[in-house]
Coordinates of C-alpha atoms in Angstrom, one line a residue:
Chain A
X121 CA 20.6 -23.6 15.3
X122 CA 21.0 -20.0 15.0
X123 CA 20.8 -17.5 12.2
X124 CA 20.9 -13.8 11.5
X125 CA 18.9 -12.0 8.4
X126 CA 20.2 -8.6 7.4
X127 CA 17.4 -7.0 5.5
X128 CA 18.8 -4.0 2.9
X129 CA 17.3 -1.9 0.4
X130 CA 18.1 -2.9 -3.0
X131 CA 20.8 -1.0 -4.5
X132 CA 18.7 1.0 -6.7
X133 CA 16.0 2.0 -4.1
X134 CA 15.9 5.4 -2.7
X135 CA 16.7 4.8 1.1
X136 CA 15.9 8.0 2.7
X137 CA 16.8 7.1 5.9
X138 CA 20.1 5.8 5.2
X139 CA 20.7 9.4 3.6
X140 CA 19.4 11.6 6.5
X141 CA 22.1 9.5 9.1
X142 CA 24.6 10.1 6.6
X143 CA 23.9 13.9 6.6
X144 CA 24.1 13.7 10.4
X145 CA 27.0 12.1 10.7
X146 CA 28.7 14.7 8.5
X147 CA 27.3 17.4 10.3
X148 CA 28.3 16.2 13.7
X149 CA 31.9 16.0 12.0
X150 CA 32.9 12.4 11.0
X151 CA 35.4 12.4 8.3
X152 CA 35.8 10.1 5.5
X153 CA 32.3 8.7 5.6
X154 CA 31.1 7.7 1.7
X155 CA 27.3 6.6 2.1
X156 CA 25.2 4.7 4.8
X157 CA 22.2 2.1 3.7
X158 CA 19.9 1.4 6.6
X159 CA 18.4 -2.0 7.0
X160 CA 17.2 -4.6 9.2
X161 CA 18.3 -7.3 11.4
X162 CA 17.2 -10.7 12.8
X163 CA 18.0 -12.9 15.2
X164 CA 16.3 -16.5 14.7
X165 CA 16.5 -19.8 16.2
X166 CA 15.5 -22.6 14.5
X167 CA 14.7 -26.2 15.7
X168 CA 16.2 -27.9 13.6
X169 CA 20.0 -29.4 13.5
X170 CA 20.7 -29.9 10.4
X171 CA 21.6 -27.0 8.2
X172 CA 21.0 -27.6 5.5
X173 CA 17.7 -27.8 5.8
X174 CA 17.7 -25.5 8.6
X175 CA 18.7 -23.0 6.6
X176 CA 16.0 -23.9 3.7
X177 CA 13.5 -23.2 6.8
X178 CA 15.1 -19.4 7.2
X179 CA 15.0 -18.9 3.7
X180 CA 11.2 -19.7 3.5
X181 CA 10.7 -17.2 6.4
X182 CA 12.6 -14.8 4.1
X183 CA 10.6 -15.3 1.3
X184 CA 7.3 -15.3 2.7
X185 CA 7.4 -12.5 5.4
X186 CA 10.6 -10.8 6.6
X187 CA 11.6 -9.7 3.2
X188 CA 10.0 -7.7 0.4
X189 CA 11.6 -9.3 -2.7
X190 CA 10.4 -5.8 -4.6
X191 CA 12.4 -3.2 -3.3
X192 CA 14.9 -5.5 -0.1
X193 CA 18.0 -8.1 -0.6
X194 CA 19.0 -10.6 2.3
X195 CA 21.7 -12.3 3.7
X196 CA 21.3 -15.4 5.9
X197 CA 24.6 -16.3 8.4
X198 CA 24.9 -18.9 10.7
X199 CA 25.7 -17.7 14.4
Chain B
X109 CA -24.8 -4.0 -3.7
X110 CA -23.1 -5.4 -0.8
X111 CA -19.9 -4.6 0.8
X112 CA -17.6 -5.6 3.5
X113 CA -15.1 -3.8 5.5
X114 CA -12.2 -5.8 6.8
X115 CA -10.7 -4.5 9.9
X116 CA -7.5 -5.1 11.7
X117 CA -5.9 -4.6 15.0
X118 CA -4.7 -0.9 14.4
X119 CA -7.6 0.0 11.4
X120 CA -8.9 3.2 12.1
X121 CA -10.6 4.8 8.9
X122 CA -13.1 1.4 9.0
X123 CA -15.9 3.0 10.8
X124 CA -15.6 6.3 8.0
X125 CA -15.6 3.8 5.2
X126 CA -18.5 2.1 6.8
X127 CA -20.7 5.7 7.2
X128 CA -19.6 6.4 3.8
X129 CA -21.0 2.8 2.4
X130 CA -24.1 3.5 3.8
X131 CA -24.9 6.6 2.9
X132 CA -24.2 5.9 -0.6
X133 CA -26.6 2.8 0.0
X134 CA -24.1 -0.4 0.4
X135 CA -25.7 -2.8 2.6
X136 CA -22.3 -3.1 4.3
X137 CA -20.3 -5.7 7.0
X138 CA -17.6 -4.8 9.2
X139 CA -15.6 -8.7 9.3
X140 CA -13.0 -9.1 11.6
X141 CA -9.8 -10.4 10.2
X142 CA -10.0 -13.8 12.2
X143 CA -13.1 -14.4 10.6
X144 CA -12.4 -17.3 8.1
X145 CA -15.4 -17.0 5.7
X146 CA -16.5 -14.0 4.4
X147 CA -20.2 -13.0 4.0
X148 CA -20.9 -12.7 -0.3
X149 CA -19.8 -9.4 -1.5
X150 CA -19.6 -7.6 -4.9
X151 CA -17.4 -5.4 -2.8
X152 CA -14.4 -5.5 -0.3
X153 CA -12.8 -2.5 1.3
X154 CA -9.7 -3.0 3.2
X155 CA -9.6 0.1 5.1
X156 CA -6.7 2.9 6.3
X157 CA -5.2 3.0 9.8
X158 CA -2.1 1.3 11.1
X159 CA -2.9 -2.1 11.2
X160 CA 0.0 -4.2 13.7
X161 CA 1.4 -0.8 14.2
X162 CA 3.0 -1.4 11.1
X163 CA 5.5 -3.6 12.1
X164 CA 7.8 -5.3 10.0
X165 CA 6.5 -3.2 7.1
X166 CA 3.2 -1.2 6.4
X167 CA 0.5 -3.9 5.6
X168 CA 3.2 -7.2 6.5
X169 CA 1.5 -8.7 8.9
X170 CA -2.2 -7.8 7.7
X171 CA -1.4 -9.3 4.3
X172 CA -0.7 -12.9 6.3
X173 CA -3.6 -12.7 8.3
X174 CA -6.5 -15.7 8.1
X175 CA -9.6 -13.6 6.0
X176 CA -6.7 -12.5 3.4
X177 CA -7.1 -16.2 1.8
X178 CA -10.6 -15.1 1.5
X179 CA -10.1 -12.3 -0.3
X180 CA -7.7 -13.2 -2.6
X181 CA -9.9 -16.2 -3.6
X182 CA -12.9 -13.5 -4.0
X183 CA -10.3 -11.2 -5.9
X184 CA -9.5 -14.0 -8.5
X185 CA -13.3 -14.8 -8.7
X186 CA -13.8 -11.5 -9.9
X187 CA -14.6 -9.3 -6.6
X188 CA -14.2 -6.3 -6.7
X189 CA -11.4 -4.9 -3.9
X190 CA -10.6 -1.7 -3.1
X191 CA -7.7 -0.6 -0.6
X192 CA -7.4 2.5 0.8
X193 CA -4.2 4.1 2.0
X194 CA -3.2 1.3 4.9
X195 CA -5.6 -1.1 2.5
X196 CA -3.3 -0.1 -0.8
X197 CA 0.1 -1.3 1.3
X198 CA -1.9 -4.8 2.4
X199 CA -3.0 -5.3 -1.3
X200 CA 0.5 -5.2 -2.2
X201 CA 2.0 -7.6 0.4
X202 CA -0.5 -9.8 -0.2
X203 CA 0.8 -9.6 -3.7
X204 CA -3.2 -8.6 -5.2
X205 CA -1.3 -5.7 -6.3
X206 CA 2.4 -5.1 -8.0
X207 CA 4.9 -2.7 -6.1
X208 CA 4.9 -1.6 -3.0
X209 CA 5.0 1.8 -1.1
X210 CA 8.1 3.5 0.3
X211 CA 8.5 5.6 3.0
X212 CA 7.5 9.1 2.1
X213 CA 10.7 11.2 -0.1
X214 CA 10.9 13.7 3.0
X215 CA 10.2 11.1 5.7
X216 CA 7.3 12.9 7.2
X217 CA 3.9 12.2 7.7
X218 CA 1.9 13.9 5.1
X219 CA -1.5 14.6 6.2
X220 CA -3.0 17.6 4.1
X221 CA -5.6 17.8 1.0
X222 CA -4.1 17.1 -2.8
X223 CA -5.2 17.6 -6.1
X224 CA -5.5 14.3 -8.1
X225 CA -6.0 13.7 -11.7
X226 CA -8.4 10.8 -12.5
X227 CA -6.4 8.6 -15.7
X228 CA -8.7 6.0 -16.3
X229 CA -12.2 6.9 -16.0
X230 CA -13.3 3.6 -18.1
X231 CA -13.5 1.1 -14.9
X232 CA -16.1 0.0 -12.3
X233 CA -14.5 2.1 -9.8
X234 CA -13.9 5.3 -12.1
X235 CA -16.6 5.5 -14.5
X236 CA -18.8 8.4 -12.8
X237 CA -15.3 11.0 -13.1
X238 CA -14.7 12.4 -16.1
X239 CA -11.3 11.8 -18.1
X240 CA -8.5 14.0 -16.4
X241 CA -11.2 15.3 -14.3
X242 CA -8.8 17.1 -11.3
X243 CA -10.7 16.1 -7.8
X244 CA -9.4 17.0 -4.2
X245 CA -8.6 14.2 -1.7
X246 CA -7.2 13.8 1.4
X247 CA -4.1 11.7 2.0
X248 CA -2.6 10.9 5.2
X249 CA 0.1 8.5 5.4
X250 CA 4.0 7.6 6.2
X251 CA 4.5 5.0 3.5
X252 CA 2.8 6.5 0.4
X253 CA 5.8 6.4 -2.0
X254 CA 5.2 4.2 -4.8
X255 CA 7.6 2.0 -6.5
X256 CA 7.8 -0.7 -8.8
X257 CA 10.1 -2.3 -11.1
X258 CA 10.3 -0.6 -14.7
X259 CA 8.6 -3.5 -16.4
X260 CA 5.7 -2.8 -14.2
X261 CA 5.9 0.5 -14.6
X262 CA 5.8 0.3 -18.4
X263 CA 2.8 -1.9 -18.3
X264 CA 0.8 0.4 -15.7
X265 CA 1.6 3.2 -18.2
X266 CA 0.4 1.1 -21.3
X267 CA -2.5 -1.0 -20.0
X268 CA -4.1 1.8 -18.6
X269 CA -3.6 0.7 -14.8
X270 CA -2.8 4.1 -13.4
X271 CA -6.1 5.0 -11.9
X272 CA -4.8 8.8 -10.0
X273 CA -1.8 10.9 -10.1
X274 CA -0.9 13.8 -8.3
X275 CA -0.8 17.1 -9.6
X276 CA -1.4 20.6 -8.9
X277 CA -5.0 22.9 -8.8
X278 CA -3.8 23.4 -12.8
X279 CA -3.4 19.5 -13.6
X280 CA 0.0 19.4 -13.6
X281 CA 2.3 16.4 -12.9
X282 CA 5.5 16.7 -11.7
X283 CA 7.7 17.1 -9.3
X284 CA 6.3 19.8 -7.5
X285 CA 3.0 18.6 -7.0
X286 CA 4.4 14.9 -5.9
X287 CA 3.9 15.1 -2.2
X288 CA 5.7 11.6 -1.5
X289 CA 8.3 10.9 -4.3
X290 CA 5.7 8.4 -5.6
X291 CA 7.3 7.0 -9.4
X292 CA 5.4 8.7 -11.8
X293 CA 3.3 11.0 -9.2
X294 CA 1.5 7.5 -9.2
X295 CA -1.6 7.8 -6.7
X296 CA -3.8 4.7 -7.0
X297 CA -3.5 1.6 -9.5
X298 CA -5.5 -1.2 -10.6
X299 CA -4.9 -4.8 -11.6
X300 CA -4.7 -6.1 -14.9
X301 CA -8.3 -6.9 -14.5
X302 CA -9.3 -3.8 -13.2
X303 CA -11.1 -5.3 -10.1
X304 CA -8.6 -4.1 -7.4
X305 CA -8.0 -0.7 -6.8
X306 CA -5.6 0.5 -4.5
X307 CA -5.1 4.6 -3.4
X308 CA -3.1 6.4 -1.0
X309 CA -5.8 8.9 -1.3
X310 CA -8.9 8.5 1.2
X311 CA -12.3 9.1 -0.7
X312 CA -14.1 8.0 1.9
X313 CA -13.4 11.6 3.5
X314 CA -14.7 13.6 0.7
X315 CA -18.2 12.7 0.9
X316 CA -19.9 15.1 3.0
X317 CA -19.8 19.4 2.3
X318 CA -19.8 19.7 5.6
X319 CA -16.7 18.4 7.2
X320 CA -14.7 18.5 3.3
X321 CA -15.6 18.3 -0.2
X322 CA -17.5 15.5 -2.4
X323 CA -15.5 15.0 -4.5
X324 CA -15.4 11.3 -3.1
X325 CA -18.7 10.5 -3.9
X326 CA -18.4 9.7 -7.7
X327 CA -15.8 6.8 -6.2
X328 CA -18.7 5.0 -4.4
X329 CA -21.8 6.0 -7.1
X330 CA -19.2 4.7 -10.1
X331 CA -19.5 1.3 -8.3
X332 CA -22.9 1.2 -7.6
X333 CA -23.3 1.2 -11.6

């Protein structure tokens, strides 16, 4: 079974990054652009065919690496 | 006293933590983080560098490696830990220390002396510093940005935790002397038992007139009591 994880910064966590592509973007003339947050993404496949618990495994994998619960959020899809 | 250096794929200040251990007397041990026992120590250094390239985040994938159960189980026996720079953003995934460290405000790598004011001068890893006492450190990192939640924050400000901030040659803190956008010009902090201390700044480069200052040295002779 296959997930994705999108990593972000949490809301009120300065995201410097996120700012600098915005500025670019501007520069390099997009219009109507109102802020960017940069984050991460993951692709994981999981042995597992239930999902339920498949996604209890993703979770855990979340929780105890991919993610740092002090300054990131995540969501978890199916795919 | 004895110490031991943990290094990682991707350390690279282990060997100047090392020279500086020994010249201030440590009978010091480089462990390699596969090792799964640790030799007894009434210190551990987990050094700077770049340890996994910092993948993932600064310190991830260190923090999860096999000789970190080892020192958290010394660290909650009492140990005393310090982390410098690279070691700093490993104590906090590992979750030894609160917060964690942002990329830098301006998104550069800062390598350059800074002026840093020492806060709490009344620990084992402080007590050879006066209060307030302004000494000048090298930092050199990417990810040196401190943040925590404001809970934290309160209690680092009221417990005393705050080991260094940055300021200027004067003392003072704000935001012109904060080189990364660290909360609070925070530098270093310590647990609330004040056996881990983690620091952006590297005081193992200030030991020595010759190649900087010493203003490092009172770092390593405040442990050795």
């Amino acid at each position: 079974m296959k997930f994705s994880v999108t990593v972000t910064l949490k809301k009120d966590v300065l995201d410097p990054q996120g700012k600098v592509v915005q500025n670019t973007l501007v520069n390099i003339g997009i219009k109507n652009l109102k802020s960017i947050r940069q984050g991460k993404y993951f692709e994981i496949e999981v042995d597992e065919s239930e999902l339920l618990t498949a996604e209890k495994i993703v979770d855990k994998m979340c929780k105890k690496l991919l993610v740092n619960l002090v300054i990131e959020d995540y969501k978890i899809n199916k795919i | 006293m004895r110490s031991s250096v943990i290094v990682f794929p991707g350390s690279n200040c282990d060997r100047d933590i090392g020279v500086a251990l020994e010249k201030m007397q440590f009978k010091n041990q480089m462990i390699w983080h596969k090792e799964t026992r640790l030799p007894k120590s009434d210190l551990i250094v987990i050094p700077g560098g770049f340890s996994y390239g910092d993948y993932l985040r600064s310190g991830a994938i260190a923090g999860k490696s096999l000789i970190i159960d080892e020192v958290i189980r010394a660290a909650n026996s009492g140990c005393l830990i310090l982390g410098i720079c690279n070691g700093f953003q490993i104590l906090t995934e590992t979750g030894l220390l609160k917060g964690t460290l942002l990329r830098n405000k301006n998104l550069k790598f800062i390598n350059k002396d800074v002026q840093i004011k020492v806060l709490n001068n009344k620990t084992k890893f402080t007590n050879k510093y006066k209060k307030d006492q302004i000494i000048k450190i090298n930092i050199a990192h990417n990810e040196g940005n401190f943040f925590t939640d404001l809970l934290h924050l309160e209690k680092l400000s009221n417990e005393n935790l705050i080991a260094f901030k940055y300021c200027d040659e004067k003392g003072n803190i704000n935001e012109n002397s904060n080189p990364n956008g660290s909360l609070e010009n925070i530098a270093g902090i310590f647990n609330d038992n004040k056996n881990i201390l983690g620091m952006m700044p590297h005081p193992e480069r200030m030991i020595d007139e010759f190649i900087s200052n010493k203003d490092g040295v009172n770092l390593f002779t405040s442990l050795l009591g």
